[in-house]
PDB file of C-alpha atoms in Angstrom:
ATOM      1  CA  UNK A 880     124.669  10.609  90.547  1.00 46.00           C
ATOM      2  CA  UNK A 881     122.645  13.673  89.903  1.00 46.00           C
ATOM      3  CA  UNK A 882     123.323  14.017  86.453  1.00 50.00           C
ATOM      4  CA  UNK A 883     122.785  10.269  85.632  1.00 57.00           C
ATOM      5  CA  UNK A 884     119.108  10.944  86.859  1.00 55.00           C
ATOM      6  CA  UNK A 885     118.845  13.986  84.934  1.00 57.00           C
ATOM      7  CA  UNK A 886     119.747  12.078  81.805  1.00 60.00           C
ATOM      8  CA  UNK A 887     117.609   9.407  82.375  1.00 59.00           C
ATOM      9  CA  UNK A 888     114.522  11.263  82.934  1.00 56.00           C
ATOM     10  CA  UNK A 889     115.801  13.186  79.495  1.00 61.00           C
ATOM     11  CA  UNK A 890     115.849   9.950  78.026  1.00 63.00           C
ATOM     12  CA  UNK A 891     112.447   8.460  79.586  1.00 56.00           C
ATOM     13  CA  UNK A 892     110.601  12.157  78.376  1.00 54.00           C
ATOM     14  CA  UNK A 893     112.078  12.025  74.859  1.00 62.00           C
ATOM     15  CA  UNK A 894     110.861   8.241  74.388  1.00 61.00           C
ATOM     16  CA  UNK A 895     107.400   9.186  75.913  1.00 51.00           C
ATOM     17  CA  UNK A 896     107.434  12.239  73.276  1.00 55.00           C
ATOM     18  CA  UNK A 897     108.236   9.823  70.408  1.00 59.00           C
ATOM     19  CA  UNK A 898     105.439   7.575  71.191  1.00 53.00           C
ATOM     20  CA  UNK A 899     102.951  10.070  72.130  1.00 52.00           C
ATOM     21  CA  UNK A 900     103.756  11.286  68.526  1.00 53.00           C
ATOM     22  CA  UNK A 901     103.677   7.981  67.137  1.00 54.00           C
ATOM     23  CA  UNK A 902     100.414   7.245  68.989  1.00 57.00           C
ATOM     24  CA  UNK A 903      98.889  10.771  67.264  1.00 55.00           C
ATOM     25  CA  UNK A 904     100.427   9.545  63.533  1.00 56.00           C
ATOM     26  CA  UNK A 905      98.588   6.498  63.882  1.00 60.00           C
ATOM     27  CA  UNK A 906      95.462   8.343  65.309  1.00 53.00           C
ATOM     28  CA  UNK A 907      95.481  11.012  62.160  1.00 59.00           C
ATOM     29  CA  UNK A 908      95.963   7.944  59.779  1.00 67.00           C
ATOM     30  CA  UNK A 909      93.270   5.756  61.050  1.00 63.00           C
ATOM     31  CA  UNK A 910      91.056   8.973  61.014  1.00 56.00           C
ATOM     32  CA  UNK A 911      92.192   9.626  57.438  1.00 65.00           C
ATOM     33  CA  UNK A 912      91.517   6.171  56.312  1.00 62.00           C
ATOM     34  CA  UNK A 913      88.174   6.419  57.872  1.00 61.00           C
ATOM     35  CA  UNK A 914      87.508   9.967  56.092  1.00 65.00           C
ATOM     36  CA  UNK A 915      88.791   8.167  52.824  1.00 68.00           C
ATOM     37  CA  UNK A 916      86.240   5.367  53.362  1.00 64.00           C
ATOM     38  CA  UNK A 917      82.618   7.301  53.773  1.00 66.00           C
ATOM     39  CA  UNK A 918      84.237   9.170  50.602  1.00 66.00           C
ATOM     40  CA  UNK A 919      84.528   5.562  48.927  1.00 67.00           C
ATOM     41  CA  UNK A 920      81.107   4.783  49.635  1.00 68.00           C
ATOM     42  CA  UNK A 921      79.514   7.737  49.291  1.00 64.00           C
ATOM     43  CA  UNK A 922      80.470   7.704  46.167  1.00 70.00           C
ATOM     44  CA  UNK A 923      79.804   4.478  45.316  1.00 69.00           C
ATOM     45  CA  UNK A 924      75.983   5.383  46.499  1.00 65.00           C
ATOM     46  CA  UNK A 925      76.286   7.943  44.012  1.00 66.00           C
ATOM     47  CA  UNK A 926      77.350   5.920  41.093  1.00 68.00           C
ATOM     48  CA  UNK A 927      74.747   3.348  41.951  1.00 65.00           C
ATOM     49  CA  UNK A 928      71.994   6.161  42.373  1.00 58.00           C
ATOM     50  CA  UNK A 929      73.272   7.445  38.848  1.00 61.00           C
ATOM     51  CA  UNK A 930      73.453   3.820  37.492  1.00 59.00           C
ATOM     52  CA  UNK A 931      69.224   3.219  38.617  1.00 58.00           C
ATOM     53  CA  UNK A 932      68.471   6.834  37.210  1.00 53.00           C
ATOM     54  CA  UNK A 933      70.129   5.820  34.232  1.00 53.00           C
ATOM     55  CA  UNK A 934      67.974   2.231  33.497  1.00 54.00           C
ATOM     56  CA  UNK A 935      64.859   3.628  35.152  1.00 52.00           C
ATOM     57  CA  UNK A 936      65.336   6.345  32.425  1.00 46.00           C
ATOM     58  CA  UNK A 937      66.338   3.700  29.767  1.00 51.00           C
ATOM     59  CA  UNK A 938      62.995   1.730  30.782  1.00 54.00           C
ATOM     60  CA  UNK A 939      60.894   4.338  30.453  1.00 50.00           C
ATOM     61  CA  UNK A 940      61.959   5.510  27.213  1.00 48.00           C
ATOM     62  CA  UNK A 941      61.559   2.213  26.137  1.00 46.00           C
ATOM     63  CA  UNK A 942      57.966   2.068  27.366  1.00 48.00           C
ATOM     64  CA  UNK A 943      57.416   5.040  25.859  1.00 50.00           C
ATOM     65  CA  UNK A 944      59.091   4.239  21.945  1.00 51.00           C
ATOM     66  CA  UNK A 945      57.092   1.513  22.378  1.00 48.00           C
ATOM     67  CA  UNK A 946      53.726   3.578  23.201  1.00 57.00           C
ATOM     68  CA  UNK A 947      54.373   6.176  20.066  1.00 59.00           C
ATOM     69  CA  UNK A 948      54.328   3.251  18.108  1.00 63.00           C
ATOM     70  CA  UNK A 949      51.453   1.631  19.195  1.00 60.00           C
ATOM     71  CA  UNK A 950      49.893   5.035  18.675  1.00 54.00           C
ATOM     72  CA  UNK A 951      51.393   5.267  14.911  1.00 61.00           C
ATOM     73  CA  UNK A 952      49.982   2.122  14.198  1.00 66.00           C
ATOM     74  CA  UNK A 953      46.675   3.082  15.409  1.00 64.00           C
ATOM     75  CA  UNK A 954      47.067   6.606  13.523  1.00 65.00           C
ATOM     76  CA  UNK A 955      47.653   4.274  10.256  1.00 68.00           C
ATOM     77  CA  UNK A 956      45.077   2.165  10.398  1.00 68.00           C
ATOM     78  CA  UNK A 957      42.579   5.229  11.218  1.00 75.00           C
ATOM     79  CA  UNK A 958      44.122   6.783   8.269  1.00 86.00           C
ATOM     80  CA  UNK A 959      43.212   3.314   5.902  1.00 85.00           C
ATOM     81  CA  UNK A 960      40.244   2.731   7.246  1.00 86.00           C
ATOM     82  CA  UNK A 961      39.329   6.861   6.489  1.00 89.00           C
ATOM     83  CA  UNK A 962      40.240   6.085   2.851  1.00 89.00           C
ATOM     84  CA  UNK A 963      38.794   3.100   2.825  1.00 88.00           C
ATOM     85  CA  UNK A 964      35.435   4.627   3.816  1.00 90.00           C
ATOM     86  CA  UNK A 965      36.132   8.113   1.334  1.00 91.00           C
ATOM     87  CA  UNK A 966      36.297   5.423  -1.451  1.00 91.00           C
ATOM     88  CA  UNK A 967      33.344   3.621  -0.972  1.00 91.00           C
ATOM     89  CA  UNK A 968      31.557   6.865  -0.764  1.00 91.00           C
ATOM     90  CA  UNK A 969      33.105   7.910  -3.910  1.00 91.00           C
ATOM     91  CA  UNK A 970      31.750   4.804  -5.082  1.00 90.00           C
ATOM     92  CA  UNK A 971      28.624   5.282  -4.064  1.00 92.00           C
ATOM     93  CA  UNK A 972      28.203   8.854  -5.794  1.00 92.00           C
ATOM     94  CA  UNK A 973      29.356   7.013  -9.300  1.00 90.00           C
ATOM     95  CA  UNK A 974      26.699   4.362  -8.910  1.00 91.00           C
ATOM     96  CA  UNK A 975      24.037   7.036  -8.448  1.00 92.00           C
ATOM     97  CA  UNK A 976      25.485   9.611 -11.167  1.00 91.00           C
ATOM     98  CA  UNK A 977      25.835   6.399 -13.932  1.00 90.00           C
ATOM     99  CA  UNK A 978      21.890   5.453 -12.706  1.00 89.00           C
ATOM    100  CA  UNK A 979      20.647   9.174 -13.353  1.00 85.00           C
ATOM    101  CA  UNK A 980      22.218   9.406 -16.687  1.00 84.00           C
ATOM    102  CA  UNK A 981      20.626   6.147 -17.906  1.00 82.00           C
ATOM    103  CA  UNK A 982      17.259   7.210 -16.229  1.00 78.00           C
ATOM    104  CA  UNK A 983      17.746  10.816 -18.442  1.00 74.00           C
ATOM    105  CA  UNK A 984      19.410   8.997 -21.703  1.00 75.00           C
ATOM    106  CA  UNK A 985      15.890   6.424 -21.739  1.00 71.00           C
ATOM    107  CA  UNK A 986      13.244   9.106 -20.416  1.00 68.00           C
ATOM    108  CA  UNK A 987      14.881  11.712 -22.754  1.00 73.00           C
ATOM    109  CA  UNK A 988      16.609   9.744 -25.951  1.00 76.00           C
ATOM    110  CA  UNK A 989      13.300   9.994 -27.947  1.00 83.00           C
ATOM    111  CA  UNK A 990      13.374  14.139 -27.032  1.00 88.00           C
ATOM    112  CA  UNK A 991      13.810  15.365 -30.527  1.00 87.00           C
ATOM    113  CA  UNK A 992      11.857  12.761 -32.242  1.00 89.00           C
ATOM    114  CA  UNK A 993       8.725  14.078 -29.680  1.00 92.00           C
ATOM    115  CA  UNK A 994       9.223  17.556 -30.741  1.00 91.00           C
ATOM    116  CA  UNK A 995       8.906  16.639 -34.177  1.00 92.00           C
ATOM    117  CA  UNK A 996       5.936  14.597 -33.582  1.00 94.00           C
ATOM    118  CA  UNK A 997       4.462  17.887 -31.963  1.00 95.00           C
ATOM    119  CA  UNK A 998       4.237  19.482 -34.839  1.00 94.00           C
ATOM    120  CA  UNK A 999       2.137  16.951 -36.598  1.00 94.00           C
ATOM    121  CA  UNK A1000      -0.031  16.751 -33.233  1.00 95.00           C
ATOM    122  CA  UNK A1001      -0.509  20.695 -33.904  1.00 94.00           C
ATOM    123  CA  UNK A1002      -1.643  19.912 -37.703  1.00 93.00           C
ATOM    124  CA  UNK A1003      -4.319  17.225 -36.194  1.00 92.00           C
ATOM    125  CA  UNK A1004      -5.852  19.744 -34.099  1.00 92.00           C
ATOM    126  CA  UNK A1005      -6.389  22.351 -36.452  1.00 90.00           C
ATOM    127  CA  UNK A1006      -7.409  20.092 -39.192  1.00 88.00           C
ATOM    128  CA  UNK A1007      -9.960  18.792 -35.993  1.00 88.00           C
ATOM    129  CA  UNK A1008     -11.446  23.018 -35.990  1.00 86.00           C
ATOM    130  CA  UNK A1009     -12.467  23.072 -39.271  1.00 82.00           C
ATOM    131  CA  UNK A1010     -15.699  21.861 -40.547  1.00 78.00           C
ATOM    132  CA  UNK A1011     -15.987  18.322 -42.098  1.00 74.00           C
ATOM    133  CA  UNK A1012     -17.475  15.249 -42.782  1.00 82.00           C
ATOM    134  CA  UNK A1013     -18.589  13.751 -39.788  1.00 84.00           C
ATOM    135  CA  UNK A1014     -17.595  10.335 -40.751  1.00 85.00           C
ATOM    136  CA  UNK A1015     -14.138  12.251 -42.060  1.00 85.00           C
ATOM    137  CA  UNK A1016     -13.826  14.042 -39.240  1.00 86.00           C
ATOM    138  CA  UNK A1017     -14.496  10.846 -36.487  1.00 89.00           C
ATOM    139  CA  UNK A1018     -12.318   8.774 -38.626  1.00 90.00           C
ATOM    140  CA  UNK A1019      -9.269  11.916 -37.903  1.00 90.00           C
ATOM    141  CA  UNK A1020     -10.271  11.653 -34.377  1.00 92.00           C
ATOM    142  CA  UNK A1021      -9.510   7.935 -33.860  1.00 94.00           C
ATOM    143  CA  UNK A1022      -6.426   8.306 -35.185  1.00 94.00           C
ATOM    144  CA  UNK A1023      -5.253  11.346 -33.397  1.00 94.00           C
ATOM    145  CA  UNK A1024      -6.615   9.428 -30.326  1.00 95.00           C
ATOM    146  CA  UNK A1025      -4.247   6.635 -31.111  1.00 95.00           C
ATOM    147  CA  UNK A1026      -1.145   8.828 -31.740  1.00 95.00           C
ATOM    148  CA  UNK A1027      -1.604  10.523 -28.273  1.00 95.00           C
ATOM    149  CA  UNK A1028      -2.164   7.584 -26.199  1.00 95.00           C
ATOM    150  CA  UNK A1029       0.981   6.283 -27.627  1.00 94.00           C
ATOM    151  CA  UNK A1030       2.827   9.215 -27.174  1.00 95.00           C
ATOM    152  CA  UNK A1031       1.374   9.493 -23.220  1.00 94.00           C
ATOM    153  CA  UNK A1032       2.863   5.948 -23.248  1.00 93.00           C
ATOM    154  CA  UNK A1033       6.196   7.555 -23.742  1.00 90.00           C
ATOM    155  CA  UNK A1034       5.966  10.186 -20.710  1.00 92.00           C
ATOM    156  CA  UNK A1035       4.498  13.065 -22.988  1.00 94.00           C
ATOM    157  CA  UNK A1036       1.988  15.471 -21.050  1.00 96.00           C
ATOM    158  CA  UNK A1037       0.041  18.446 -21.851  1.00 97.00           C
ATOM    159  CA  UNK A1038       0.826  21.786 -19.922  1.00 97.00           C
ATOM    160  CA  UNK A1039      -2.186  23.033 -17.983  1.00 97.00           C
ATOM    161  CA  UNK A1040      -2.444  26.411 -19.154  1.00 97.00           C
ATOM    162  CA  UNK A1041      -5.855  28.186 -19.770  1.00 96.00           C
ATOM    163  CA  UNK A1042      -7.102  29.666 -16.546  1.00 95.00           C
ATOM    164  CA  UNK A1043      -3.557  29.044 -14.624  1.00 97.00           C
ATOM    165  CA  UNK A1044      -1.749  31.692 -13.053  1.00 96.00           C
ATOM    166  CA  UNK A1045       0.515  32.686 -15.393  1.00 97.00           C
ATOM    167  CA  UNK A1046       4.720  30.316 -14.609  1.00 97.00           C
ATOM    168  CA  UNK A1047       7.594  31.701 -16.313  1.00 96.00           C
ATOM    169  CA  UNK A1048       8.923  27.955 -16.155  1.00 97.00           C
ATOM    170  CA  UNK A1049       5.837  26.166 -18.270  1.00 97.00           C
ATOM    171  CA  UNK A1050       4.537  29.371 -19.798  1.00 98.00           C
ATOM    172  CA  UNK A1051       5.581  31.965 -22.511  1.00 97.00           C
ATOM    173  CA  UNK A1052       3.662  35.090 -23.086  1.00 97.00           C
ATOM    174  CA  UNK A1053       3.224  36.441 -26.029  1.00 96.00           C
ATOM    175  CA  UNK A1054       1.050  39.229 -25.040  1.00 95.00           C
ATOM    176  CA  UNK A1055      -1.402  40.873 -22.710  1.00 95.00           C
ATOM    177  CA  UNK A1056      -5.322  41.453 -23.079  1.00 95.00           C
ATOM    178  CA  UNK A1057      -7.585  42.818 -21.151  1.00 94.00           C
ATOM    179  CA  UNK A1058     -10.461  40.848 -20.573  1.00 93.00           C
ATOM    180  CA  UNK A1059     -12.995  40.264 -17.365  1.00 91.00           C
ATOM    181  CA  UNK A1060     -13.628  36.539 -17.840  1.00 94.00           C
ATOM    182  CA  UNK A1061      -9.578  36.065 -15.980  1.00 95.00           C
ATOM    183  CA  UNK A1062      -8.363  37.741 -13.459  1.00 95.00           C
ATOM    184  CA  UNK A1063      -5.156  39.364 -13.657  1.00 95.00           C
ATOM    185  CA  UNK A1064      -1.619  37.197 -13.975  1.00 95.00           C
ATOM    186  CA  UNK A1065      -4.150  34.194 -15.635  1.00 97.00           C
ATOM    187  CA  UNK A1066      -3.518  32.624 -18.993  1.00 97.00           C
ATOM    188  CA  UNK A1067      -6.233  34.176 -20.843  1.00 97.00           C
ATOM    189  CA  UNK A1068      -5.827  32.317 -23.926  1.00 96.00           C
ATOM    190  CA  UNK A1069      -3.101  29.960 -25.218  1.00 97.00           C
ATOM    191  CA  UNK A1070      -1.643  29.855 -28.561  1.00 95.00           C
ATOM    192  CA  UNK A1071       0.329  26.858 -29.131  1.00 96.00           C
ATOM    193  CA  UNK A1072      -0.004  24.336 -26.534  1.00 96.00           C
ATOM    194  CA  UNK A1073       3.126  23.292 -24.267  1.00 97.00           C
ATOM    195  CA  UNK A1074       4.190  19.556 -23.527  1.00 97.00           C
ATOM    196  CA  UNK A1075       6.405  18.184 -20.814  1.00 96.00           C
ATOM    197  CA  UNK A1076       8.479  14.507 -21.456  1.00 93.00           C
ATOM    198  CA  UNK A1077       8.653  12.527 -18.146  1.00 90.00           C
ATOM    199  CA  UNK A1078       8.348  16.080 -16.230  1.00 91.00           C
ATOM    200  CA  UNK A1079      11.037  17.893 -18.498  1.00 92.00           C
ATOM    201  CA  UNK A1080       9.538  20.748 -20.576  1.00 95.00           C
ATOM    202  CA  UNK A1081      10.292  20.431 -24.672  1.00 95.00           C
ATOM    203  CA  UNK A1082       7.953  23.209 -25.156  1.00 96.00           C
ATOM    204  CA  UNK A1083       6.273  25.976 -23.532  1.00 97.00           C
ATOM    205  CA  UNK A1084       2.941  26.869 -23.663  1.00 97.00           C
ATOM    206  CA  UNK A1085       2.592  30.012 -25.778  1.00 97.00           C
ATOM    207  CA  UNK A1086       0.031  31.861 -24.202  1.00 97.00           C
ATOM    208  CA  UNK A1087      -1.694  35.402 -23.448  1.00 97.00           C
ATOM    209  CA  UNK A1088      -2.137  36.898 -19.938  1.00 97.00           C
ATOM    210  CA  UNK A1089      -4.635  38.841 -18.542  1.00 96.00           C
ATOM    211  CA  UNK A1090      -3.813  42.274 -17.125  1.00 91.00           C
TER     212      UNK A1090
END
């Protein structure tokens, strides 16, 4: 009778052993499924996180392609309008040039037929120091008069000379004199007289200068 008890409370403690480890099985497996679950999500957070990183990223550096070419597009049009403007002023600078060389070719064109009247304006004026007829000699007057209004017309001046202080640009010396009637760096006498044609000297004066 004894041993019938002691085998059935062997019996009773082996099946409470088997489901106490059956109970702990369960236990680890539910924990482990839990475990396995935050891992599942977790890194489903992360793939989402990485997923927003990537389009945020993607949006911005399509906000940004979009922004550099906005800004080429400005850059271009700068560049145009910059060449654009560089033209005109090119422009510009031709217009003027092509005016001042038909101002010089029309004040200047008749240049070497002036300085060829100059010598016959010289051959008036001494023919006009020597002693003549006076109706001769008013007769040459009037006609000299003539000639150098019409060459005034044309922009042909007389440089001042006797009396100035002596310009390299208008004035050629010949010589020096001493005299007390200038003072010193005047044009004492002149020789030859010097002409200008609309402001541009065709001759010097030839004169002297007083020391």
């Amino acid at each position: 009778m004894t041993d019938n008890r002691e085998e059935i409370m062997e019996e009773e403690l082996k099946e409470a052993e088997t489901a106490g480890a059956a109970e702990d099985a369960k236990a680890t497996e539910e924990a482990k499924a839990a475990e396995d679950a935050k891992a599942a999500e977790a890194e489903e957070d992360k793939q989402e996180s990485e997923a927003s990183a990537e389009a945020g990223a993607e949006e911005s550096g399509k906000e940004n392609g979009e922004t550099e070419e906005e800004v080429k597009e400005e850059g271009k049009e700068d560049t145009e309008e910059l060449r654009y403007l560089r033209l005109m002023a090119d422009f510009q600078n031709y217009k003027k040039r092509v005016e001042k060389e038909k101002r010089d070719l029309y004040s200047y064109a008749n240049e070497k037929l002036m300085n060829e009247l100059l010598a016959v304006v010289d051959n008036f004026e001494r023919a006009l120091d020597h002693d003549a007829d006076e109706g001769f000699k008013e007769g040459i007057e009037m006609i000299f008069k003539q000639l150098q209004d019409v060459l005034e017309k044309s922009g042909l001046a007389e440089i001042p000379a006797l009396g100035e202080e002596f310009d390299p640009n208008v004035h050629s010396a010949v010589m020096t004199e001493e005299t007390e009637e200038y003072e010193s760096g005047k044009v004492s006498g002149v020789m030859q007289k010097g002409y200008t044609l609309n402001g541009k000297v065709i001759r010097p004066s030839m004169v002297k200068v007083a020391n």
